[in-house]
XYZ file of C-alpha atoms in Angstrom:
187
model
C 149.289 98.966 136.706
C 147.381 101.398 134.550
C 145.869 104.628 135.968
C 142.395 104.079 137.503
C 140.514 106.325 134.970
C 141.932 104.315 132.090
C 141.124 101.043 133.886
C 137.536 102.242 134.511
C 137.118 103.316 130.895
C 138.329 100.011 129.593
C 136.289 97.901 132.103
C 133.073 99.835 131.354
C 133.499 99.491 127.541
C 134.305 95.816 127.914
C 131.231 95.006 130.036
C 128.920 97.038 127.712
C 130.324 95.142 124.759
C 129.898 91.779 126.439
C 126.282 92.555 127.181
C 125.617 94.257 123.845
C 124.330 97.395 125.639
C 124.215 100.888 124.262
C 124.922 103.876 126.512
C 121.126 104.392 126.790
C 120.569 100.785 127.938
C 123.486 101.004 130.358
C 122.098 104.268 131.803
C 118.714 102.584 132.358
C 120.233 99.532 134.013
C 122.664 101.408 136.240
C 120.718 104.602 137.095
C 123.807 106.587 135.985
C 123.303 109.310 133.310
C 124.329 108.567 129.746
C 126.558 111.740 129.860
C 128.425 110.516 132.965
C 128.916 107.032 131.480
C 130.318 108.602 128.265
C 132.713 110.770 130.335
C 133.912 107.712 132.222
C 134.349 105.719 129.053
C 136.430 108.661 127.565
C 138.505 108.971 130.788
C 137.143 112.538 131.209
C 135.528 112.032 134.624
C 136.317 110.167 137.822
C 133.102 108.852 139.292
C 132.305 108.747 143.041
C 132.309 105.462 144.832
C 128.499 105.584 144.993
C 128.434 105.901 141.111
C 130.792 102.880 140.832
C 128.419 100.934 143.055
C 125.488 101.899 140.796
C 127.378 100.769 137.711
C 128.525 97.501 139.336
C 124.953 96.745 140.556
C 123.535 97.503 137.145
C 125.904 95.023 135.580
C 125.132 92.593 138.409
C 128.865 92.372 139.293
C 131.027 93.189 142.277
C 132.454 96.571 143.205
C 135.973 95.097 143.001
C 135.392 94.493 139.300
C 135.726 98.276 138.885
C 138.620 98.983 141.277
C 140.905 95.986 140.996
C 142.625 95.655 137.634
C 144.214 92.292 138.419
C 141.547 89.859 139.333
C 143.405 86.606 138.818
C 141.822 84.121 141.163
C 144.358 82.238 143.240
C 143.972 78.536 143.718
C 146.285 78.377 146.695
C 147.499 80.538 149.555
C 147.781 84.158 148.755
C 149.273 86.973 150.771
C 148.142 90.537 149.951
C 149.298 93.648 151.737
C 146.928 96.567 152.335
C 149.792 99.093 152.203
C 150.562 97.939 148.572
C 146.929 97.807 147.468
C 145.549 100.983 149.116
C 144.545 103.760 146.627
C 141.891 106.299 145.959
C 139.720 104.735 143.206
C 137.291 107.640 142.893
C 136.903 111.314 143.675
C 135.687 110.493 147.161
C 137.941 111.019 150.159
C 138.129 107.309 150.885
C 141.058 105.017 150.509
C 140.387 101.536 149.342
C 142.522 98.428 149.537
C 140.889 95.492 147.767
C 142.362 92.757 150.008
C 140.522 89.989 148.207
C 138.534 90.943 145.088
C 135.281 89.113 144.405
C 135.645 85.377 143.744
C 132.549 83.441 142.752
C 133.899 80.359 144.567
C 133.633 82.164 147.888
C 130.797 84.649 147.115
C 132.500 87.697 148.690
C 134.987 90.430 148.381
C 137.033 91.958 151.239
C 138.180 95.564 151.483
C 140.172 97.622 153.887
C 138.551 101.098 153.769
C 139.851 104.340 155.259
C 137.446 107.187 155.974
C 139.128 110.534 156.245
C 138.087 112.979 159.080
C 134.643 114.529 158.263
C 133.915 111.965 155.524
C 130.340 110.848 154.995
C 128.862 108.660 152.250
C 125.300 107.428 151.832
C 124.940 104.239 149.819
C 121.964 103.234 147.775
C 120.703 99.702 148.364
C 122.735 96.984 146.648
C 121.150 94.083 144.878
C 118.845 91.845 146.900
C 120.667 89.548 149.322
C 123.943 91.540 149.607
C 125.228 91.492 153.216
C 128.093 93.624 154.595
C 130.298 92.719 157.546
C 132.165 95.727 159.045
C 135.026 95.414 161.575
C 136.634 98.637 162.837
C 140.402 98.244 162.838
C 141.444 101.733 163.922
C 139.582 104.913 165.034
C 135.866 105.492 165.346
C 133.118 105.729 162.790
C 129.339 105.546 162.349
C 127.155 103.351 160.183
C 123.717 104.306 158.927
C 121.578 101.251 159.295
C 117.806 101.252 159.177
C 117.741 104.994 159.271
C 119.809 105.381 162.452
C 123.514 106.197 162.801
C 125.223 103.455 164.827
C 128.510 104.521 166.520
C 131.338 102.016 166.224
C 134.793 102.025 167.805
C 137.976 100.036 167.313
C 137.386 96.303 167.697
C 133.651 96.386 167.191
C 131.958 94.454 164.289
C 128.558 94.471 162.768
C 126.719 92.539 160.010
C 123.836 94.181 158.145
C 121.624 93.743 155.085
C 123.138 96.068 152.456
C 120.209 95.718 150.153
C 118.785 98.724 152.023
C 119.973 102.272 152.182
C 122.996 102.556 154.408
C 125.968 104.851 155.013
C 129.398 105.485 156.533
C 130.763 108.512 158.262
C 133.742 109.653 160.345
C 132.978 112.584 162.675
C 136.353 112.385 164.397
C 139.527 114.336 163.543
C 141.467 111.049 162.823
C 141.055 108.587 159.951
C 138.875 105.570 160.633
C 140.045 102.278 159.117
C 137.757 99.318 158.813
C 137.416 95.974 156.965
C 134.331 95.347 154.904
C 133.468 91.915 153.763
C 130.688 92.113 151.191
C 128.840 88.846 150.620
C 126.794 88.389 147.496
C 123.943 85.841 147.862
C 123.606 83.543 144.866
C 121.123 84.846 142.333
């Protein structure tokens, strides 16, 4: 597996080429500065997860398209282990295991996410129709939904419209681990 910065560089260049977009056009579509896009393409900068989301949304693609280098779709049973998939795809203090990258057949992607103690991330709205399903596996965390932080503990689950501003935080002194199933409504 190639280092994440090289993967991101290659993926961004490939998507821009497929769309025929300049860096200016990509900046307008994603809301990410031309300078930052250039740094990512030259493997000079590691973006935050929020920046990766902006880029993915601008290209109308899934987040896993930017963090999972092997996106072969399985036609049968598939076993994937979070311990083997878990990594830090950005400069954020969040660990990500892409359990099942986006597959158009199913319309979703499934992640195991680990929030380190004290971590907080606000997320811009995703494209219209995106829904997130969060299930806390270990620890405690909070979700920002409709402007209010919702405490969640192990075993609790929630579904919310992710096409509105939302966020995740861990105020405890222990890591919080949760599954996040992100469903993309058909365009």
